[in-house]
Short mmCIF file of C-alpha atoms in Angstrom, two decimals:
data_model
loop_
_atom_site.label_atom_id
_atom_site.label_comp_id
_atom_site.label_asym_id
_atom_site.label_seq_id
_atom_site.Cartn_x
_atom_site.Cartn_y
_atom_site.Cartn_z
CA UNK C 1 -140.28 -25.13 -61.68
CA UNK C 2 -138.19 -23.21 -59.09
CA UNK C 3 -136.31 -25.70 -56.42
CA UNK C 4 -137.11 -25.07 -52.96
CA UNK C 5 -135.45 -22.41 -50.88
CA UNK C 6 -135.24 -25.34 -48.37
CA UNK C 7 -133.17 -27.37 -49.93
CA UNK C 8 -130.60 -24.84 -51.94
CA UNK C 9 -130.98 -21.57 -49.61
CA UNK C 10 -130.90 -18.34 -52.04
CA UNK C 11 -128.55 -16.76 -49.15
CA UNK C 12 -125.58 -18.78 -50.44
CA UNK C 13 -126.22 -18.78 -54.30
CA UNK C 14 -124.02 -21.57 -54.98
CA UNK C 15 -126.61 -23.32 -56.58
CA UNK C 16 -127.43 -20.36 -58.89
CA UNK C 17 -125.96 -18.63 -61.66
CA UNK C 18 -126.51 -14.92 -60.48
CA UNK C 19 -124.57 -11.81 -60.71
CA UNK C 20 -125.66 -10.44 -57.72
CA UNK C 21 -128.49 -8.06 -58.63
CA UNK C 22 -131.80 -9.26 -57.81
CA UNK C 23 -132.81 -12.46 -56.57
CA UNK C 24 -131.10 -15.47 -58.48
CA UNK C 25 -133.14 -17.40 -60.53
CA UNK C 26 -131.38 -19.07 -62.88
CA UNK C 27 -130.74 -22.71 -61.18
CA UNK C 28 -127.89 -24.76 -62.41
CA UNK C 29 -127.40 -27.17 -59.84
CA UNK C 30 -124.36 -28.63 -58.98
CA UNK C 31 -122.62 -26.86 -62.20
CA UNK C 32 -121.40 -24.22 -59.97
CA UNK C 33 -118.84 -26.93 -58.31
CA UNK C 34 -118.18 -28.70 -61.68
CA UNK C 35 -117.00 -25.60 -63.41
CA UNK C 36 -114.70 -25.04 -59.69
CA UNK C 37 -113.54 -28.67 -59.71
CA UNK C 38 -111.80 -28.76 -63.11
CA UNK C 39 -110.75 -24.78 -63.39
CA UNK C 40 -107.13 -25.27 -63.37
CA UNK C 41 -106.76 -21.75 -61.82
CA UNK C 42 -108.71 -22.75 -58.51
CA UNK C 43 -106.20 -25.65 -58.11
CA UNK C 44 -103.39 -23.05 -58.73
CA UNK C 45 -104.76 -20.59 -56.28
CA UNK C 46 -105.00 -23.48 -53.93
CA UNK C 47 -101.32 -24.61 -54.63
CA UNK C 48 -100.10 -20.52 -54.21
CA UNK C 49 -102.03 -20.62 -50.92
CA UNK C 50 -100.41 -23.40 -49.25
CA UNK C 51 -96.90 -22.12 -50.41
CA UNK C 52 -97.62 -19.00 -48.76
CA UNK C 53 -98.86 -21.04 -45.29
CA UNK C 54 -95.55 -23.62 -46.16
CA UNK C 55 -92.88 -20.41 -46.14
CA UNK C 56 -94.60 -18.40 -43.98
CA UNK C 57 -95.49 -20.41 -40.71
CA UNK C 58 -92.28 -22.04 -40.00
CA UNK C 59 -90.28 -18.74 -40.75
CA UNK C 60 -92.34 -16.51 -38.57
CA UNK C 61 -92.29 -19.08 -35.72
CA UNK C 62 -89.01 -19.70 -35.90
CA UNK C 63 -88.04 -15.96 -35.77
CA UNK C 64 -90.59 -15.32 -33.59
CA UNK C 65 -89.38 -17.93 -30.87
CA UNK C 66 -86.46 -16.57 -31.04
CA UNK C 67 -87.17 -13.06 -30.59
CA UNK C 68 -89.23 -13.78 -27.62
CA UNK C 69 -86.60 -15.04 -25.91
CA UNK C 70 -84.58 -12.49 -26.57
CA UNK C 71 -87.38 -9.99 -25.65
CA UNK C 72 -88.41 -12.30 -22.47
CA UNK C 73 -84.82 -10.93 -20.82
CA UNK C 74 -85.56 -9.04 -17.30
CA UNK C 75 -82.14 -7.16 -17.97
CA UNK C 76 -83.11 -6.17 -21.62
CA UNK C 77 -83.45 -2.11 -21.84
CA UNK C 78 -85.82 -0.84 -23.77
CA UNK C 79 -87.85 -4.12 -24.00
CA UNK C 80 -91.36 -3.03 -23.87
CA UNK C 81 -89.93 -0.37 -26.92
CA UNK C 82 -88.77 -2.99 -28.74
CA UNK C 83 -92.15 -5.25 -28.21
CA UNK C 84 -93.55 -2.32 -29.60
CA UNK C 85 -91.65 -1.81 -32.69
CA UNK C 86 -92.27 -5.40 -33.90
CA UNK C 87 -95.81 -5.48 -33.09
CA UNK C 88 -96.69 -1.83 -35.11
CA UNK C 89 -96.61 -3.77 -38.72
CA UNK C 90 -99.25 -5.63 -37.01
CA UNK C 91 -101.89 -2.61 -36.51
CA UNK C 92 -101.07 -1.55 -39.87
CA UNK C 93 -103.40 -2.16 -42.49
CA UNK C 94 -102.68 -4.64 -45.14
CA UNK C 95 -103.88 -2.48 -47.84
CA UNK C 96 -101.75 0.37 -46.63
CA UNK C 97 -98.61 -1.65 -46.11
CA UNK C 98 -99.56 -3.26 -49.94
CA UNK C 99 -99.35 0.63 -50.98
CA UNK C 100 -96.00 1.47 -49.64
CA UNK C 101 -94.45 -1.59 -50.66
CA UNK C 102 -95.90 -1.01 -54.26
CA UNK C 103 -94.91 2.61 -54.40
CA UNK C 104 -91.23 1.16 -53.07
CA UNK C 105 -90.73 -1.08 -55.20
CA UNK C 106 -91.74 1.43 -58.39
CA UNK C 107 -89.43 4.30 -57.04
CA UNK C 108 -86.32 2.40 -55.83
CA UNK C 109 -86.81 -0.99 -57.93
CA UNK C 110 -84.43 0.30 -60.07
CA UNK C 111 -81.74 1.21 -57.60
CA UNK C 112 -82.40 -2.45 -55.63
CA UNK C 113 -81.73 -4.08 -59.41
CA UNK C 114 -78.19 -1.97 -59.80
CA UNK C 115 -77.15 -2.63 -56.43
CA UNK C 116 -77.52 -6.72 -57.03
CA UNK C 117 -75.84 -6.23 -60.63
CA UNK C 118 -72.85 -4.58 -59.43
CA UNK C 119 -72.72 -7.42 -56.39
CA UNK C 120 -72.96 -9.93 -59.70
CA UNK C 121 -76.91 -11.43 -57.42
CA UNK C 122 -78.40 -10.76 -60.91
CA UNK C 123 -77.82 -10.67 -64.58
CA UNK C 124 -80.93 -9.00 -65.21
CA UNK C 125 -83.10 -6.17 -64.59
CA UNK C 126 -86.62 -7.56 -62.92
CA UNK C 127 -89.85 -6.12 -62.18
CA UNK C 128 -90.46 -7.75 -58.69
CA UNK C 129 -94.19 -7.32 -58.98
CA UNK C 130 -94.27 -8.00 -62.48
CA UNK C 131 -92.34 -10.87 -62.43
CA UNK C 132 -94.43 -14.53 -62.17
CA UNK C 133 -90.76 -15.89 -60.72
CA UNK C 134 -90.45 -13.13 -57.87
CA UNK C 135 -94.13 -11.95 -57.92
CA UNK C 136 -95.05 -14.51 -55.44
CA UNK C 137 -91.60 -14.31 -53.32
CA UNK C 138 -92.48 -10.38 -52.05
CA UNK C 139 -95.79 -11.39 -50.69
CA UNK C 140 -94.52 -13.82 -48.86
CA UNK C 141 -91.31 -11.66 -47.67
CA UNK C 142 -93.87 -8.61 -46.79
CA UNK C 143 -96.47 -11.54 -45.48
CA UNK C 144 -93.45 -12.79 -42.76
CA UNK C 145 -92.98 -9.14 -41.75
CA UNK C 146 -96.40 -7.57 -41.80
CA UNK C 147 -98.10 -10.83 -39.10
CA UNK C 148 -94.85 -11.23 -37.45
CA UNK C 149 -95.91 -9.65 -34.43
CA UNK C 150 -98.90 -11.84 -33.68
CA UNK C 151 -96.74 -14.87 -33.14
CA UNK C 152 -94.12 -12.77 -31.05
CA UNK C 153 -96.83 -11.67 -28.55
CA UNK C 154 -98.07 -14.88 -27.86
CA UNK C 155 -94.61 -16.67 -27.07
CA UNK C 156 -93.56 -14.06 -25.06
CA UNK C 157 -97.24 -14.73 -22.70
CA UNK C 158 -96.47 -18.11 -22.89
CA UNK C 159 -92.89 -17.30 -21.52
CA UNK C 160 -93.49 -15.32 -19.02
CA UNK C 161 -96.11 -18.15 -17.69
CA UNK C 162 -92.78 -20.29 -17.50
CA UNK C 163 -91.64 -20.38 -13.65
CA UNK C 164 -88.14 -18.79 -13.37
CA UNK C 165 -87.49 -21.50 -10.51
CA UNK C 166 -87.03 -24.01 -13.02
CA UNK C 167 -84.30 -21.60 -14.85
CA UNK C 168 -82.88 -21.26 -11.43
CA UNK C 169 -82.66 -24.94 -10.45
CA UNK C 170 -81.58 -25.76 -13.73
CA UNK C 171 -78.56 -22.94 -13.70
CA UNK C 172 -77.77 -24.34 -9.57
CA UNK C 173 -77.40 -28.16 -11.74
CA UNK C 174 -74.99 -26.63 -14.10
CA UNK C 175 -77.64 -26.85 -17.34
CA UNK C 176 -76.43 -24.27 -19.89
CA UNK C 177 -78.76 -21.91 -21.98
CA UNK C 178 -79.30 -25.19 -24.84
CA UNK C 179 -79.79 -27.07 -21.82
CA UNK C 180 -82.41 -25.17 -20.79
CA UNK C 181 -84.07 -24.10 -23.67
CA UNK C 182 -84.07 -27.95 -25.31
CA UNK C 183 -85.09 -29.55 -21.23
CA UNK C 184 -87.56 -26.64 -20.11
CA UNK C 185 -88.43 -23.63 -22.63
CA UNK C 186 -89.67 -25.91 -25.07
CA UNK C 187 -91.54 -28.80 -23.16
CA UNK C 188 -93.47 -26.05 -21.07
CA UNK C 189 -94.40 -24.09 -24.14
CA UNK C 190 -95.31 -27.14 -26.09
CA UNK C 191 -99.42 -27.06 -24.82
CA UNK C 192 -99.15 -23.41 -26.07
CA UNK C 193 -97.21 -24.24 -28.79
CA UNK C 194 -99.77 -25.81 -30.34
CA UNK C 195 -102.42 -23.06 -30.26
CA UNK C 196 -100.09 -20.81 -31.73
CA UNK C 197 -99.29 -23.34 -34.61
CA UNK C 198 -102.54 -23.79 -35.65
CA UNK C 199 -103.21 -19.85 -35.28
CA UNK C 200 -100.21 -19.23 -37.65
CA UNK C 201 -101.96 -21.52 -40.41
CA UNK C 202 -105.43 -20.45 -40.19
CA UNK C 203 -103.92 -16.65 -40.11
CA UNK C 204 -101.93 -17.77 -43.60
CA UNK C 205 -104.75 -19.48 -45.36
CA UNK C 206 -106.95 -15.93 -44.96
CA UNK C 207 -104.00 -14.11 -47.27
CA UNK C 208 -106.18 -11.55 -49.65
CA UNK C 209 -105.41 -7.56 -48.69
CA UNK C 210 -101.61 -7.93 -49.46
CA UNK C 211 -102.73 -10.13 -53.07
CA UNK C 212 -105.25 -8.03 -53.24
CA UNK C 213 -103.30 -4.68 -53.73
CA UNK C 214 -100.05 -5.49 -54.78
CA UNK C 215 -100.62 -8.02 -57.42
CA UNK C 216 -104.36 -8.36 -57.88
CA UNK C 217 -103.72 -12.35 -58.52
CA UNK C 218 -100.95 -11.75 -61.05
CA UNK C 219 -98.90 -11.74 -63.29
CA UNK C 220 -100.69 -14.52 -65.05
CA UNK C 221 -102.33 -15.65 -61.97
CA UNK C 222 -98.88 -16.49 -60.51
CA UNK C 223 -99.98 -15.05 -57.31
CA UNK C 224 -103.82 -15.82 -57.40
CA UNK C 225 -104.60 -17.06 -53.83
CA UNK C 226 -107.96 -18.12 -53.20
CA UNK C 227 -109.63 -16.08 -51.49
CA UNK C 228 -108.17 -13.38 -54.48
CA UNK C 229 -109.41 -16.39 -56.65
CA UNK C 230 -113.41 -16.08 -55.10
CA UNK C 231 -113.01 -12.14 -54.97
CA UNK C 232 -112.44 -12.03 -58.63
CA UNK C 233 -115.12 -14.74 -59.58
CA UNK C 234 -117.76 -12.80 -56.93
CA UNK C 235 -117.17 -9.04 -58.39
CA UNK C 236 -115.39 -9.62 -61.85
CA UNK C 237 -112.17 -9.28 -62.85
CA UNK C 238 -109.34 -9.53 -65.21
CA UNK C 239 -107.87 -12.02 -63.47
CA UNK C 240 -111.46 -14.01 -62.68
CA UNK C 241 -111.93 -16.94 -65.09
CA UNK C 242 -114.91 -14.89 -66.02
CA UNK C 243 -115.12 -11.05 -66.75
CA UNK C 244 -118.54 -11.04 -65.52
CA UNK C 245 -119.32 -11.65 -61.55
CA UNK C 246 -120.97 -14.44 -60.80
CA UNK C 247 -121.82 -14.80 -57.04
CA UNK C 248 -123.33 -19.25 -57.55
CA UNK C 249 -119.25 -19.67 -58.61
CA UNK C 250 -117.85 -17.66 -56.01
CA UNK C 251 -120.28 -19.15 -53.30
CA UNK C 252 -119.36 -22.77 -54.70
CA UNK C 253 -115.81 -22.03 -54.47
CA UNK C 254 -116.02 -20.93 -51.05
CA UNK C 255 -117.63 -23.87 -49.79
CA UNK C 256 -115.15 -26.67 -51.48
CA UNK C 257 -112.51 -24.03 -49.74
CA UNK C 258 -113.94 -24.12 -46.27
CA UNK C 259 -114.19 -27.90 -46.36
CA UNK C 260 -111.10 -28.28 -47.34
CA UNK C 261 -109.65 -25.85 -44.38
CA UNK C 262 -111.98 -27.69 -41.79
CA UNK C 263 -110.34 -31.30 -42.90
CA UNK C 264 -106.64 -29.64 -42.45
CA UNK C 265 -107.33 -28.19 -39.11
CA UNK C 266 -109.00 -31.12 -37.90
CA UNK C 267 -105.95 -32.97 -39.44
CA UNK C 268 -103.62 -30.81 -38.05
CA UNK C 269 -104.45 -30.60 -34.74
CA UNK C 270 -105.23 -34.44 -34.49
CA UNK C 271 -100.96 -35.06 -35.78
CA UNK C 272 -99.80 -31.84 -33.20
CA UNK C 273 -101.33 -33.50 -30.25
CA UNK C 274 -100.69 -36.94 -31.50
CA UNK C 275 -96.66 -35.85 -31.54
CA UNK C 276 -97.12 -33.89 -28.28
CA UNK C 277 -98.40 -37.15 -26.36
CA UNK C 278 -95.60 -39.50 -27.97
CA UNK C 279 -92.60 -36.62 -26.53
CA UNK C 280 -94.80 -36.66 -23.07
CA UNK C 281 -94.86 -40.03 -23.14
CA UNK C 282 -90.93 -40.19 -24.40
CA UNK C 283 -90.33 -38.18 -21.08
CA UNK C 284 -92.09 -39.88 -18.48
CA UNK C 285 -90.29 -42.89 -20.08
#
């Protein structure tokens, strides 16, 4: 007896084993999740992911910040050039950018790998991409570049809604720059702060194009992310833990993956407010 569409809608599949053609028949229940629960490779993907988002945020935000203030300066030439420049990996497309860095790394690998052995960096020749030790370190070094500009844009708006009065005051009181950035750059920014945080994670967590083309998930899944992880189970794949697609897997995966990214932003935005009230409260005190 077929289960009711009610209950386990045939739009999601997770509750099927189906390949995709046709309408899925073949009910399994909750198998779908058992076999995603204890396949060490989802857990692996899910490990690669967050040490993507761990590398990623803090470095972009960090440069980012700091570019904006350098970018934020009225007397800057060329600023709105400049704003430009940095934001242009941004419009790029992934899978283009995952092309040229591929074709890079095959023409001049060599020549990057002589260079470090004659400044004594390595002992070895590597294949970066082929690599499960370095694999994982170029997406994350093309990841920083290629979404850079995203964070940049939005502290230089919430700069610019930063009254220069204050800067002014502060200067007429004697505050230096640290002064200023520590006592009114970063408590004005803070409320904006936030949204950009949060942003900058959700952004991370949606890595796939850059996986996607220059690894594919490897070398030996040592750069399988999940989303690469639900591609591979969804349309087949070397790198799948099946050949053969199977869209219940791929739709179970994607659920226990979207829980698990609702419970972290909730989470996450419950601690960022939680610390922003104790430093407001810290101030007025």
């Amino acid at each position: 007896m077929r289960p009711s569409s009610v209950m386990v809608p045939e739009a999601t599949g997770w509750g099927y084993k189906w390949d995709g053609i046709g309408d899925p028949t073949d009910f399994v229940g909750l198998d779908n999740f058992r076999q995603i629960v204890h396949d060490s490779i989802f857990w692996r993907s899910l490990g690669h992911t967050f040490v993507y988002a761990a590398f990623v945020v803090p470095i972009q935000l960090v440069l980012a910040l700091a570019l904006a203030l350098v970018l934020n300066n009225k007397r800057l030439r060329f600023a709105s050039f400049y704003r430009t420049l940095f934001f242009l990996p941004v419009v790029t497309s992934a899978a283009v950018i995952g092309v040229v860095i591929q074709l890079l790394v095959s023409n001049f690998g060599d020549s990057i790998n002589n260079l470090l052995l004659k400044l004594h960096l390595i002992d070895r020749h590597i294949d970066w991409l082929g690599d499960p030790h370095f694999a994982l370190a170029i997406i994350i070094l093309v990841g920083i570049w290629h979404t850079f500009g995203y964070n940049l844009v939005y502290f230089l708006a919430g700069l610019q809604t930063i009254p220069e009065e204050l800067y002014e005051a502060a200067r007429l009181d004697g505050a230096g720059r640290l002064a200023q950035f520590r006592y009114i750059t970063i408590p004005m920014l803070r409320a904006v702060g936030v949204v950009i945080v949060v942003l900058a994670v959700i952004g991370t967590f949606q890595i796939f194009d850059l996986v996607q083309v220059l690894t594919s998930g490897g070398p030996y899944f040592s750069t399988e992310v999940v989303n690469t992880y639900i591609y591979h189970l969804a349309f087949g794949g070397s790198n799948a833990n099946a050949v053969q697609p199977n869209i219940g897997l791929a739709s179970a995966a994607s659920f226990i993956y979207g829980v698990l990214l609702i419970v972290f932003s909730v989470v996450q935005v419950v601690v960022l407010r939680s610390l922003a009230q104790r430093r407001g409260t810290g101030g007025r005190r």
